[in-house]
Coordinates of C-alpha atoms in Angstrom, one line a residue:
X36 CA -17.8 -2.7 -63.9
X37 CA -18.1 -3.4 -67.5
X38 CA -21.4 -1.3 -67.7
X39 CA -19.4 1.7 -66.1
X40 CA -16.5 1.1 -68.5
X41 CA -18.9 1.2 -71.5
X42 CA -20.2 4.7 -70.3
X43 CA -16.4 5.9 -70.1
X44 CA -15.8 4.6 -73.6
X45 CA -18.9 6.3 -75.1
X46 CA -17.8 9.6 -73.4
X47 CA -14.4 9.3 -74.8
X48 CA -15.5 8.6 -78.4
X49 CA -17.6 11.6 -78.0
X50 CA -14.8 13.7 -76.9
X51 CA -12.6 12.6 -79.9
X52 CA -15.4 12.9 -82.6
X53 CA -16.4 16.2 -81.3
X54 CA -12.9 17.7 -81.4
X55 CA -12.6 16.8 -85.0
X56 CA -16.0 17.0 -87.0
X57 CA -16.6 19.8 -89.5
X58 CA -19.3 20.7 -91.9
X59 CA -18.7 22.5 -95.2
X60 CA -22.5 23.1 -95.7
X61 CA -22.8 26.0 -93.2
X62 CA -21.3 29.3 -92.6
X63 CA -19.2 28.2 -89.6
X64 CA -17.6 25.0 -90.4
X65 CA -17.0 23.9 -86.8
X66 CA -19.2 25.4 -84.2
X67 CA -22.7 24.0 -85.0
X68 CA -21.3 20.7 -86.3
X69 CA -19.4 20.0 -83.1
X70 CA -22.2 21.4 -81.0
X71 CA -24.5 18.8 -82.5
X72 CA -21.9 16.0 -82.4
X73 CA -21.1 16.7 -78.7
X74 CA -24.8 16.8 -77.7
X75 CA -25.7 13.7 -79.5
X76 CA -22.6 11.8 -77.9
X77 CA -23.5 13.0 -74.5
X78 CA -27.1 12.0 -74.9
X79 CA -25.9 8.3 -75.9
X80 CA -23.6 8.3 -72.9
X81 CA -26.3 9.2 -70.5
X82 CA -28.7 6.9 -72.2
X83 CA -26.5 4.0 -71.5
X84 CA -26.1 5.1 -68.0
X85 CA -29.8 5.1 -67.7
X86 CA -30.1 1.7 -69.3
X87 CA -27.6 0.2 -67.0
X88 CA -29.2 1.9 -63.7
X89 CA -25.9 3.4 -62.8
X90 CA -25.9 5.5 -59.5
X91 CA -23.5 8.0 -58.7
X92 CA -23.0 10.3 -55.7
X93 CA -21.5 13.7 -55.7
X94 CA -20.8 16.0 -52.7
X95 CA -22.4 19.5 -53.5
X96 CA -19.3 21.4 -52.0
X97 CA -18.4 25.0 -52.8
X98 CA -16.8 24.5 -56.4
X99 CA -19.8 22.3 -57.5
X100 CA -22.4 24.5 -56.1
X101 CA -20.9 27.6 -57.6
X102 CA -20.6 25.9 -61.1
X103 CA -24.3 24.7 -60.9
X104 CA -25.6 28.0 -59.6
X105 CA -23.9 29.9 -62.3
X106 CA -25.2 27.6 -65.1
X107 CA -28.8 28.1 -63.5
X108 CA -28.5 31.8 -63.3
X109 CA -27.4 31.9 -67.0
X110 CA -30.4 29.8 -67.9
X111 CA -32.7 32.2 -66.0
X112 CA -31.2 35.0 -68.0
X113 CA -33.3 33.9 -71.0
X114 CA -36.3 35.6 -69.1
X115 CA -34.8 39.0 -69.7
X116 CA -32.7 38.5 -72.7
X117 CA -33.6 40.7 -75.7
X118 CA -32.8 38.0 -78.3
X119 CA -33.9 34.7 -76.7
X120 CA -32.7 32.5 -79.5
X121 CA -29.0 33.5 -78.9
X122 CA -29.6 33.2 -75.2
X123 CA -30.9 29.6 -75.7
X124 CA -28.0 28.7 -77.7
X125 CA -25.3 30.0 -75.4
X126 CA -27.2 28.4 -72.5
X127 CA -27.0 25.1 -74.3
X128 CA -23.3 25.3 -74.7
X129 CA -22.9 26.0 -70.9
X130 CA -25.1 23.0 -70.1
X131 CA -23.0 20.7 -72.4
X132 CA -19.9 22.1 -70.7
X133 CA -21.4 21.2 -67.1
X134 CA -22.3 17.7 -68.3
X135 CA -18.8 17.1 -69.8
X136 CA -17.4 18.3 -66.3
X137 CA -19.7 15.9 -64.4
X138 CA -18.9 12.9 -66.7
X139 CA -15.1 13.7 -66.3
X140 CA -15.3 13.4 -62.7
X141 CA -17.6 10.4 -63.0
X142 CA -15.2 8.7 -65.2
X143 CA -12.2 9.6 -63.2
X144 CA -13.5 8.3 -59.9
X145 CA -14.4 4.9 -61.5
X146 CA -11.9 4.4 -64.3
X147 CA -9.1 7.0 -63.7
X148 CA -6.4 5.1 -65.6
X149 CA -8.5 4.2 -68.6
X150 CA -10.1 7.6 -69.0
X151 CA -7.1 9.9 -68.6
X152 CA -4.8 7.6 -70.4
X153 CA -7.2 7.6 -73.3
X154 CA -7.7 11.4 -73.2
X155 CA -3.8 11.8 -73.1
X156 CA -3.3 9.6 -76.2
X157 CA -5.9 11.5 -78.1
X158 CA -4.4 14.8 -77.1
X159 CA -1.2 13.7 -78.9
X160 CA -3.0 12.5 -82.1
X161 CA -5.3 15.6 -82.1
X162 CA -2.1 17.9 -81.9
X163 CA -0.6 16.1 -84.9
X164 CA -3.8 16.6 -86.8
X165 CA -4.0 20.1 -85.9
X166 CA -0.4 20.5 -86.9
X167 CA -0.8 18.9 -90.2
X168 CA -3.9 21.0 -91.1
X169 CA -1.9 24.0 -90.0
X170 CA 1.0 22.9 -92.5
X171 CA -1.4 22.5 -95.3
X172 CA -3.0 26.0 -94.7
X173 CA 0.5 27.4 -94.5
X174 CA 1.4 26.0 -98.0
X175 CA -1.5 27.8 -99.4
X176 CA -0.3 31.2 -98.1
X177 CA 1.6 33.0 -101.0
X178 CA 3.0 36.0 -98.9
X179 CA 3.6 35.5 -95.3
X180 CA 2.5 38.7 -93.5
X181 CA 0.8 39.6 -90.4
X182 CA -2.6 39.6 -92.1
X183 CA -2.2 36.4 -93.9
X184 CA -1.2 34.5 -90.5
X185 CA -5.3 34.8 -90.0
X186 CA -5.6 32.1 -92.7
X187 CA -3.9 29.5 -90.2
X188 CA -6.8 28.5 -88.2
X189 CA -6.1 24.6 -87.9
X190 CA -9.2 22.8 -86.9
X191 CA -10.5 26.0 -85.3
X192 CA -12.3 28.9 -86.7
X193 CA -9.8 31.7 -86.0
X194 CA -5.9 32.1 -85.7
X195 CA -6.2 33.1 -82.1
X196 CA -8.6 30.3 -81.4
X197 CA -6.1 27.9 -82.8
X198 CA -3.4 29.4 -80.6
X199 CA -5.5 29.3 -77.3
X200 CA -6.7 25.8 -78.2
X201 CA -2.9 24.8 -78.5
X202 CA -2.6 26.2 -74.9
X203 CA -5.2 24.0 -73.5
X204 CA -3.6 21.1 -75.5
X205 CA -0.2 21.8 -73.9
X206 CA -1.6 20.7 -70.5
X207 CA -2.4 17.2 -71.6
X208 CA 0.7 16.8 -73.8
X209 CA 2.8 17.5 -70.6
X210 CA 0.9 14.9 -68.5
X211 CA 1.4 12.4 -71.5
X212 CA 5.1 12.7 -70.9
X213 CA 4.8 11.5 -67.3
X214 CA 1.9 8.9 -67.9
X215 CA 2.2 7.2 -71.0
X216 CA 4.6 4.4 -72.3
X217 CA 7.8 5.2 -73.9
X218 CA 6.8 5.7 -77.7
X219 CA 4.0 7.9 -76.7
X220 CA 6.3 9.8 -74.3
X221 CA 8.7 10.6 -77.2
X222 CA 5.7 11.6 -79.4
X223 CA 4.4 13.8 -76.7
X224 CA 7.8 15.6 -76.3
X225 CA 8.0 16.3 -80.0
X226 CA 4.5 17.6 -79.9
X227 CA 5.2 19.9 -77.1
X228 CA 8.2 21.5 -78.9
X229 CA 6.1 21.7 -82.1
X230 CA 3.2 23.1 -80.0
X231 CA 5.3 25.9 -78.6
X232 CA 6.8 26.8 -81.9
X233 CA 3.3 27.2 -83.6
X234 CA 2.2 29.4 -80.7
X235 CA 5.3 31.5 -81.3
X236 CA 4.8 31.7 -85.0
X237 CA 1.0 32.5 -84.7
X238 CA 2.0 35.7 -82.7
X239 CA -1.2 35.6 -80.5
X240 CA 0.2 37.9 -77.7
X241 CA -2.8 36.9 -75.2
X242 CA -1.8 33.2 -75.4
X243 CA 2.0 34.3 -74.9
X244 CA 0.8 36.1 -71.9
X245 CA -1.1 33.1 -70.8
X246 CA 1.8 30.8 -71.0
X247 CA 4.1 33.3 -69.1
X248 CA 1.8 33.4 -66.5
X249 CA 1.5 29.6 -66.2
X250 CA 5.1 29.3 -65.9
X251 CA 5.4 32.1 -63.2
X252 CA 2.7 30.6 -61.1
X253 CA 4.1 27.0 -61.4
X254 CA 7.5 28.2 -60.5
X255 CA 6.3 30.4 -57.5
X256 CA 4.2 27.4 -56.2
X257 CA 6.8 24.9 -56.6
X258 CA 9.5 26.8 -54.8
X259 CA 7.2 27.8 -51.9
X260 CA 5.3 24.6 -51.5
X261 CA 7.3 23.7 -48.3
X262 CA 6.3 27.0 -46.9
X263 CA 2.8 26.4 -48.0
X264 CA 2.6 23.2 -46.0
X265 CA 3.6 25.1 -42.7
X266 CA 1.0 27.8 -43.2
X267 CA -1.7 27.6 -40.6
X268 CA -4.7 29.3 -42.0
X269 CA -6.1 31.5 -39.0
X270 CA -8.9 32.9 -41.4
X271 CA -11.6 30.7 -42.7
X272 CA -11.0 29.3 -46.1
X273 CA -14.3 30.9 -47.3
X274 CA -13.2 34.3 -45.9
X275 CA -10.1 34.1 -48.0
X276 CA -12.0 33.3 -51.1
X277 CA -14.5 36.0 -50.4
X278 CA -11.5 38.5 -50.1
X279 CA -10.2 37.4 -53.5
X280 CA -13.6 38.0 -54.9
X281 CA -13.8 41.4 -53.4
X282 CA -10.5 42.3 -55.0
X283 CA -11.5 41.0 -58.5
X284 CA -14.8 43.1 -58.3
X285 CA -12.9 46.3 -57.3
X286 CA -10.5 45.5 -60.2
X287 CA -13.2 45.0 -62.8
X288 CA -15.5 47.7 -61.5
X289 CA -13.1 50.5 -60.7
X290 CA -9.5 49.8 -61.6
X291 CA -9.8 48.4 -65.1
X292 CA -12.0 51.3 -66.5
X293 CA -9.4 53.7 -65.4
X294 CA -6.6 51.6 -67.2
X295 CA -8.6 51.4 -70.4
X296 CA -9.4 55.2 -70.5
X297 CA -5.5 55.8 -69.8
X298 CA -4.5 53.3 -72.6
X299 CA -6.9 55.0 -75.1
X300 CA -5.6 58.6 -74.0
X301 CA -1.9 57.3 -74.3
X302 CA -2.6 55.9 -77.8
X303 CA -4.1 59.2 -79.0
X304 CA -1.0 61.2 -77.7
X305 CA 1.4 58.8 -79.4
X306 CA -0.5 58.8 -82.6
X307 CA -1.4 62.3 -82.8
X308 CA -1.0 64.1 -86.1
X309 CA 1.6 66.3 -84.9
X310 CA 3.9 63.5 -83.6
X311 CA 6.9 62.5 -85.5
X312 CA 6.6 58.7 -84.9
X313 CA 3.3 57.1 -85.6
X314 CA 2.9 53.7 -83.9
X315 CA -0.1 52.0 -85.8
X316 CA 0.4 48.7 -83.8
X317 CA -1.1 50.8 -81.0
X318 CA -4.7 49.8 -82.1
X319 CA -7.4 51.4 -80.0
X320 CA -10.2 48.9 -81.3
X321 CA -10.1 46.4 -78.4
X322 CA -9.8 49.2 -75.7
X323 CA -12.7 51.1 -77.2
X324 CA -14.8 47.8 -77.3
X325 CA -14.1 47.2 -73.6
X326 CA -15.0 50.8 -72.9
X327 CA -18.4 50.3 -74.7
X328 CA -18.8 47.1 -72.9
X329 CA -18.8 49.1 -69.6
X330 CA -21.8 51.1 -70.9
X331 CA -23.6 47.6 -71.2
X332 CA -22.3 46.7 -67.7
X333 CA -23.5 49.9 -66.0
X334 CA -26.8 49.7 -67.6
X335 CA -27.5 46.3 -66.5
X336 CA -25.1 46.0 -63.6
X337 CA -27.1 43.4 -61.3
X338 CA -28.3 40.6 -63.6
X339 CA -26.8 41.7 -67.0
X340 CA -28.4 42.0 -70.5
X341 CA -28.8 38.0 -70.6
X342 CA -26.4 35.6 -71.9
X343 CA -25.7 35.6 -75.5
X344 CA -26.9 39.2 -75.8
X345 CA -23.8 41.3 -75.5
X346 CA -23.7 41.5 -79.5
X347 CA -27.1 43.0 -79.4
X348 CA -26.6 45.7 -76.8
X349 CA -23.0 47.0 -77.2
X350 CA -23.9 49.3 -80.1
X351 CA -26.1 51.3 -77.8
X352 CA -22.9 52.9 -76.5
X353 CA -22.6 54.0 -80.2
X354 CA -20.1 52.8 -82.7
X355 CA -17.9 55.9 -82.6
X356 CA -14.1 55.3 -82.8
X357 CA -14.8 51.9 -84.3
X358 CA -13.7 52.5 -87.9
X359 CA -14.3 49.1 -89.1
X360 CA -17.8 49.0 -87.8
X361 CA -18.7 52.5 -89.1
X362 CA -16.8 52.5 -92.5
X363 CA -16.5 48.9 -93.4
X364 CA -19.8 47.7 -91.8
X365 CA -17.9 45.3 -89.7
X366 CA -19.8 43.7 -86.7
X367 CA -18.4 42.4 -83.3
X368 CA -19.9 39.3 -81.8
X369 CA -17.8 39.4 -78.6
X370 CA -15.7 42.0 -76.6
X371 CA -12.4 40.1 -76.9
X372 CA -12.4 39.6 -73.2
X373 CA -14.3 36.6 -71.6
X374 CA -14.4 38.2 -68.1
X375 CA -16.1 41.4 -69.4
X376 CA -18.4 39.2 -71.8
X377 CA -19.6 37.3 -68.6
X378 CA -19.9 40.4 -66.5
X379 CA -21.9 42.4 -69.1
X380 CA -24.4 39.4 -69.9
X381 CA -24.9 37.9 -66.5
X382 CA -24.2 41.0 -64.2
X383 CA -22.6 40.8 -60.9
X384 CA -24.6 37.9 -59.8
X385 CA -23.4 35.6 -62.7
X386 CA -19.9 37.1 -62.7
X387 CA -19.4 36.4 -59.0
X388 CA -20.8 32.9 -59.4
X389 CA -18.3 32.3 -62.1
X390 CA -15.5 33.7 -60.3
X391 CA -16.4 31.7 -57.3
X392 CA -16.0 28.5 -59.1
X393 CA -12.8 29.4 -60.8
X394 CA -11.2 31.0 -57.7
X395 CA -12.3 28.0 -55.4
X396 CA -10.8 25.5 -57.9
X397 CA -7.5 27.3 -58.1
X398 CA -7.3 27.9 -54.3
X399 CA -8.1 24.3 -53.5
X400 CA -5.6 23.0 -55.9
X401 CA -2.9 25.1 -54.0
X402 CA -4.2 23.5 -50.6
X403 CA -4.3 20.1 -52.2
X404 CA -0.7 20.6 -53.5
X405 CA 0.3 21.4 -49.9
X406 CA -1.2 18.3 -48.4
X407 CA 0.6 15.9 -51.0
X408 CA 3.9 14.8 -49.3
X409 CA 4.2 11.3 -50.4
X410 CA 4.3 11.8 -54.2
X411 CA 6.3 14.5 -55.7
X412 CA 5.0 13.8 -59.4
X413 CA 1.5 14.1 -58.2
X414 CA 2.2 17.3 -56.4
X415 CA 3.6 19.1 -59.4
X416 CA 0.9 17.6 -61.5
X417 CA -1.6 19.4 -59.1
X418 CA 0.3 22.6 -59.3
X419 CA 0.3 22.2 -63.1
X420 CA -3.5 22.3 -63.0
X421 CA -3.6 25.3 -61.2
X422 CA -0.9 27.2 -63.3
X423 CA -2.6 26.2 -66.5
X424 CA -6.2 27.3 -65.5
X425 CA -4.6 30.6 -64.4
X426 CA -2.9 30.9 -67.7
X427 CA -5.6 29.9 -69.9
X428 CA -8.1 32.4 -68.2
X429 CA -5.4 35.1 -68.5
X430 CA -5.3 34.5 -72.3
X431 CA -9.0 34.6 -72.2
X432 CA -8.9 38.0 -70.7
X433 CA -7.7 39.3 -74.1
X434 CA -9.7 36.8 -76.1
X435 CA -12.9 34.9 -76.7
X436 CA -12.3 31.1 -76.3
X437 CA -15.6 30.4 -74.5
X438 CA -17.5 30.8 -77.7
X439 CA -16.1 27.6 -79.0
X440 CA -17.3 24.0 -78.4
X441 CA -13.7 22.6 -78.5
X442 CA -12.4 25.0 -76.0
X443 CA -15.4 24.5 -73.8
X444 CA -15.2 20.8 -73.9
X445 CA -11.4 20.4 -73.1
X446 CA -11.5 23.1 -70.3
X447 CA -14.2 21.2 -68.8
X448 CA -12.0 18.1 -69.0
X449 CA -9.2 20.0 -67.4
X450 CA -11.5 21.6 -64.6
X451 CA -13.1 18.0 -63.9
X452 CA -9.7 16.7 -63.5
X453 CA -8.5 19.5 -61.2
X454 CA -11.8 18.9 -59.1
X455 CA -11.1 15.2 -59.0
X456 CA -7.7 15.7 -57.6
X457 CA -8.9 18.2 -55.0
X458 CA -11.5 15.7 -53.7
X459 CA -8.8 13.0 -53.7
X460 CA -6.4 14.9 -51.7
X461 CA -8.5 17.5 -49.6
X462 CA -11.5 17.0 -47.7
X463 CA -14.3 19.5 -48.5
X464 CA -17.3 20.6 -46.5
X465 CA -20.3 19.8 -48.5
X466 CA -24.0 21.1 -48.2
X467 CA -25.6 17.8 -49.1
X468 CA -25.0 14.7 -51.4
X469 CA -26.2 14.7 -54.9
X470 CA -27.4 11.2 -55.9
X471 CA -27.4 10.9 -59.8
X472 CA -29.8 8.1 -60.6
X473 CA -32.2 7.1 -63.4
X474 CA -34.4 10.1 -62.7
X475 CA -31.5 12.5 -62.9
X476 CA -30.4 10.7 -66.2
X477 CA -33.9 10.9 -67.7
X478 CA -34.0 14.6 -67.2
X479 CA -30.5 15.0 -68.3
X480 CA -31.3 12.9 -71.4
X481 CA -34.4 15.3 -72.1
X482 CA -32.3 18.4 -71.8
X483 CA -29.7 16.9 -74.1
X484 CA -32.4 15.8 -76.8
X485 CA -33.8 19.5 -76.7
X486 CA -30.0 20.9 -77.0
X487 CA -29.6 18.5 -80.1
X488 CA -32.7 20.1 -81.5
X489 CA -31.5 23.4 -81.0
X490 CA -28.3 22.6 -82.8
X491 CA -30.2 21.1 -85.8
X492 CA -32.3 24.1 -85.9
X493 CA -29.3 26.3 -86.2
X494 CA -27.5 24.1 -88.6
X495 CA -30.6 24.3 -90.9
X496 CA -30.6 28.0 -90.3
X497 CA -26.9 28.4 -91.4
X498 CA -27.5 26.1 -94.3
X499 CA -30.3 28.1 -95.8
X500 CA -28.8 31.4 -94.7
X501 CA -25.6 30.5 -96.8
X502 CA -28.0 30.0 -99.9
X503 CA -29.7 33.4 -99.1
X504 CA -26.5 35.3 -99.2
X505 CA -25.9 33.9 -102.8
X506 CA -29.4 34.7 -104.0
X507 CA -29.0 38.3 -102.3
X508 CA -26.0 38.8 -104.4
X509 CA -27.8 37.7 -107.5
X510 CA -30.7 40.0 -106.7
X511 CA -33.1 37.0 -106.7
X512 CA -35.7 38.5 -104.2
X513 CA -38.1 35.8 -104.2
X514 CA -35.6 33.3 -103.4
X515 CA -34.2 35.7 -100.7
X516 CA -37.7 35.7 -99.0
X517 CA -38.0 31.9 -99.4
X518 CA -34.7 31.0 -97.7
X519 CA -35.2 33.5 -95.0
X520 CA -38.2 31.8 -93.9
X521 CA -36.5 28.5 -94.2
X522 CA -33.6 29.6 -92.2
X523 CA -35.7 31.3 -89.2
X524 CA -36.5 29.3 -86.2
X525 CA -37.1 29.9 -82.5
X526 CA -33.5 29.1 -81.9
X527 CA -32.0 31.0 -84.9
X528 CA -33.1 34.5 -85.8
X529 CA -30.0 36.6 -86.6
X530 CA -27.0 35.8 -88.7
X531 CA -23.3 35.5 -87.6
X532 CA -22.9 39.3 -88.0
X533 CA -25.8 40.1 -85.5
X534 CA -28.2 41.2 -88.4
X535 CA -31.7 39.8 -88.1
X536 CA -32.6 37.4 -90.7
X537 CA -36.0 39.2 -91.1
X538 CA -34.1 42.4 -92.2
X539 CA -32.8 40.6 -95.2
X540 CA -36.4 39.5 -96.0
X541 CA -37.8 43.0 -95.4
X542 CA -35.4 44.5 -98.0
X543 CA -36.2 41.8 -100.6
X544 CA -39.9 42.5 -99.9
X545 CA -39.4 46.2 -100.4
X546 CA -37.5 45.4 -103.6
X547 CA -40.6 43.4 -104.7
X548 CA -42.7 46.4 -103.9
X549 CA -44.4 44.5 -101.0
X550 CA -44.1 47.3 -98.7
X551 CA -46.7 46.0 -96.1
X552 CA -44.8 42.8 -95.7
X553 CA -41.5 44.8 -95.6
X554 CA -42.6 47.0 -92.7
X555 CA -43.5 43.8 -90.7
X556 CA -40.3 42.3 -91.4
X557 CA -38.3 45.4 -90.3
X558 CA -40.6 45.6 -87.1
X559 CA -39.5 41.9 -86.3
X560 CA -35.9 42.8 -87.0
X561 CA -36.2 45.7 -84.6
X562 CA -37.5 43.6 -81.8
X563 CA -34.6 41.2 -82.4
X564 CA -31.9 43.7 -82.6
X565 CA -32.9 47.3 -81.6
X566 CA -29.5 48.8 -81.8
X567 CA -28.5 47.9 -85.3
X568 CA -28.0 50.9 -87.6
X569 CA -29.2 49.3 -90.6
X570 CA -32.4 48.0 -89.2
X571 CA -33.2 51.4 -87.6
X572 CA -32.6 53.2 -90.9
X573 CA -34.7 50.7 -92.9
X574 CA -37.6 50.7 -90.4
X575 CA -37.5 54.5 -90.4
X576 CA -37.8 54.5 -94.2
X577 CA -40.7 52.0 -93.9
X578 CA -42.6 54.3 -91.6
X579 CA -41.8 57.4 -93.9
X580 CA -43.1 55.4 -96.8
X581 CA -46.5 55.0 -94.7
X582 CA -46.3 58.8 -94.0
X583 CA -45.7 58.3 -90.3
X584 CA -43.0 61.0 -90.1
X585 CA -42.6 61.2 -86.4
X586 CA -41.6 57.5 -86.1
X587 CA -39.3 57.8 -89.3
X588 CA -37.5 60.7 -87.7
X589 CA -37.3 58.9 -84.4
X590 CA -35.6 55.8 -85.9
X591 CA -33.5 57.8 -88.4
X592 CA -32.1 59.9 -85.4
X593 CA -31.4 56.8 -83.4
X594 CA -29.5 55.3 -86.2
X595 CA -27.5 58.3 -86.7
X596 CA -26.8 58.4 -82.8
X597 CA -25.6 54.7 -82.9
X598 CA -23.3 55.3 -85.9
X599 CA -22.2 58.8 -86.2
X600 CA -20.3 58.2 -89.4
X601 CA -23.3 56.6 -91.0
X602 CA -24.6 58.9 -93.6
X603 CA -27.8 57.1 -94.9
X604 CA -30.2 58.2 -92.1
X605 CA -28.8 61.8 -92.0
X606 CA -29.5 62.0 -95.8
X607 CA -32.9 60.5 -95.2
X608 CA -33.6 63.0 -92.5
X609 CA -32.5 65.9 -94.7
X610 CA -34.9 64.7 -97.4
X611 CA -37.8 64.5 -94.9
X612 CA -37.2 68.1 -93.7
X613 CA -36.9 69.3 -97.2
X614 CA -40.1 67.7 -98.1
X615 CA -41.5 69.6 -95.0
X616 CA -39.9 73.0 -96.0
X617 CA -37.8 72.9 -92.9
X618 CA -34.5 73.9 -94.7
X619 CA -32.6 74.8 -91.5
X620 CA -33.0 71.4 -90.1
X621 CA -32.2 69.8 -93.5
X622 CA -29.0 71.9 -93.6
X623 CA -28.1 70.8 -90.0
X624 CA -28.3 67.2 -91.0
X625 CA -26.3 67.8 -94.2
X626 CA -23.4 69.5 -92.4
X627 CA -23.4 66.2 -90.1
X628 CA -22.6 64.1 -93.0
X629 CA -19.0 62.6 -93.1
X630 CA -18.7 61.4 -96.8
X631 CA -19.2 63.2 -100.0
X632 CA -21.8 62.0 -102.4
X633 CA -23.9 63.0 -105.3
X634 CA -27.1 62.9 -103.2
X635 CA -25.5 65.1 -100.7
X636 CA -24.2 67.6 -103.4
X637 CA -27.7 68.0 -104.8
X638 CA -29.4 68.2 -101.6
X639 CA -27.1 71.1 -100.3
X640 CA -27.8 73.0 -103.6
X641 CA -31.5 72.9 -102.8
X642 CA -31.1 73.9 -99.2
X643 CA -28.7 76.5 -100.1
X644 CA -31.2 78.3 -102.6
X645 CA -34.1 77.9 -100.1
X646 CA -32.0 79.6 -97.3
X647 CA -30.8 82.5 -99.7
X648 CA -27.2 81.3 -99.7
X649 CA -27.3 81.0 -103.5
X650 CA -28.9 83.5 -106.0

C-alpha cells in the first residue's frame, strides 16, 4: 500500500507544481512551462508505477471508451493537418489530460481520502495565491476601465481564463467546506465569497452564464430527485444518450448558424448609421468569427481540418468584417467557442465522440444521484458534479479554456472524480477489462517522454522567437535569420499569432538581398499557413522579382481575397499591370483600395494619363 500511496503523492505534487509554475523567458509565461512541468511529473508518476509493478484494472465502459476514442481520433488527425507541429502540440495536451483523468481514477479507487483531501486543501491555497496575485495586479492599474480589466490575469494568461479557472476552482472550494476540518472549512468559506466577488468584478459574461446554469441545474435535480428515483426508463440508456446527441447535432449544424446570422443582422440594424442610438457594446466580432468557423466546418465536415489547425484555416472564409484583423493586423488563434473549435478541427466524428463522453458522464451522474438514498450529502455531491460540468461547458461555449494546461488538468480531475462516483454507485456495462500493467506503463512513459521533448522544443522556440522580435525591431537582419533557425523545430513552426517563423526569416533574407533564400523561406511559410495574407503577399512579390508574373498575380489576388481591406497586394497588382501596359486592370485594382497613400496617388495619376482621363 505504501508503494501505491507514493504514486498518489507524486501525482498530487505534479498537480500542485503544474498549477503554479511560470517562466519569464518565453512569450507565454504559463502555457509551455506548465505543459513541460505536468509532462515531467506525470512521467515520474508512471515511472514509479512501473518500478513498483503496480497493476490496475479499468472497465472499458461507455464514458471511458468515448474519451479514449476521441483522443485517438484527434491523434489520427495529425495525418491530414496542414500544420503538423500545431497538431502534435494540441494532441500532446489531450494525452496529458487523459493521463490525468486515469491517474485521478486510480488514486481515488485506492486512496480516496488521501487524494481528494489533498486536492481540496491545495484548491484553497491555490485560490489564495491567485487572489493575491490578482490584488497585486489591481494595485498596478492606474485607471479602472473595462479595457484595463484585461490586466487582471491572476496566474492565467488572460482575464477570461482567470475567471473560468475560478469557476473550476469553485467546485473544489464547495467540497472543501463539507470534507475538510474546521479551520479549512472557514478558509474555504471565505475563499468562496472572495471567488464569487472576483468573478463578478472581472465581468466575464461567459462565466456568469456558467454559474447561473450550474445553479439552475443543481436546483432542478435536487428538487426533482425523488421523482427521478421513481422513473422506470423504458427506453434503453444508450438510446437516450443517442437522442441527446442527435439534438446537439441539429442545434450545432442547423439552429446555431441561423441564430448567428440573425444576431449579426440585428446588430447591423441597431448600429446602422441612420439610427439615433448606437450601441457599441453589440460587437459582431465573436459572431462573425463563429460564422467563419462554419465555413471551415462545412469545408471539412466529417473529419475536420486537424486538431490545432483552426487558426490556419479560418482566414479562408476571408477576414471581411473583422476590422481588428484587417486594419490592426490582429490575429485569432481560437474561435471563442470550444464546441465549434472541436467541431471544426475534428469534424462530426471527433465532435460526437467528445459529446458522447461529456453527455454520458452528466447523464450517468443523474442516474447515480437517483440511486443514492442512504447519504444525502453524497447525493448532493454527485448532483454538484453534474451541475459544475454543465456550467463549465456552458461557459466554454463563449470562450476558449481548453487551450490552457491548468484548465485541462483541473477539468480532468473533476471529470475523473465524477467518473469515480458513477462507478461507485452505478453499475455500467463494459466492453472489456483494461489491465494497466508494466507494459502499459512503459508505453505511457515513452509517450510522456516524447511529450516532454515536444514541450522543450516549443520552449526553445519561444525563447529564441522572443529574441527574434527584438532583433527585428532593431533591423538586425542577420540576427533575425539566426534566431529564426534556432527557434524552428518539427514541433514549432509558427509564432503565437499564426505567422510562420520562416516568413520573418524570408523578409530578413530579402532585406539582405538574398532573394533566392527569401523565396524558399516564403514557400515554406506558405506550406505552413497557406491562408495568411502577409505570407501570400510576400510570396507573390518573390515570384514577381523572379519574373514569374502568373504566380505573382495568383498569390496577390488570393491575399486580396482573404483580406479585402489589405491594400498591399492590390497596389502590387496595379504595379504589375502598369508594367505590362494593362492600365484598365491597374485602374480596377486601384479603385479596390480602401486607404489613401502616396503610392496610390502616384499610381492613379499615371493610370489616368494613360487612359486619357488627364491631358
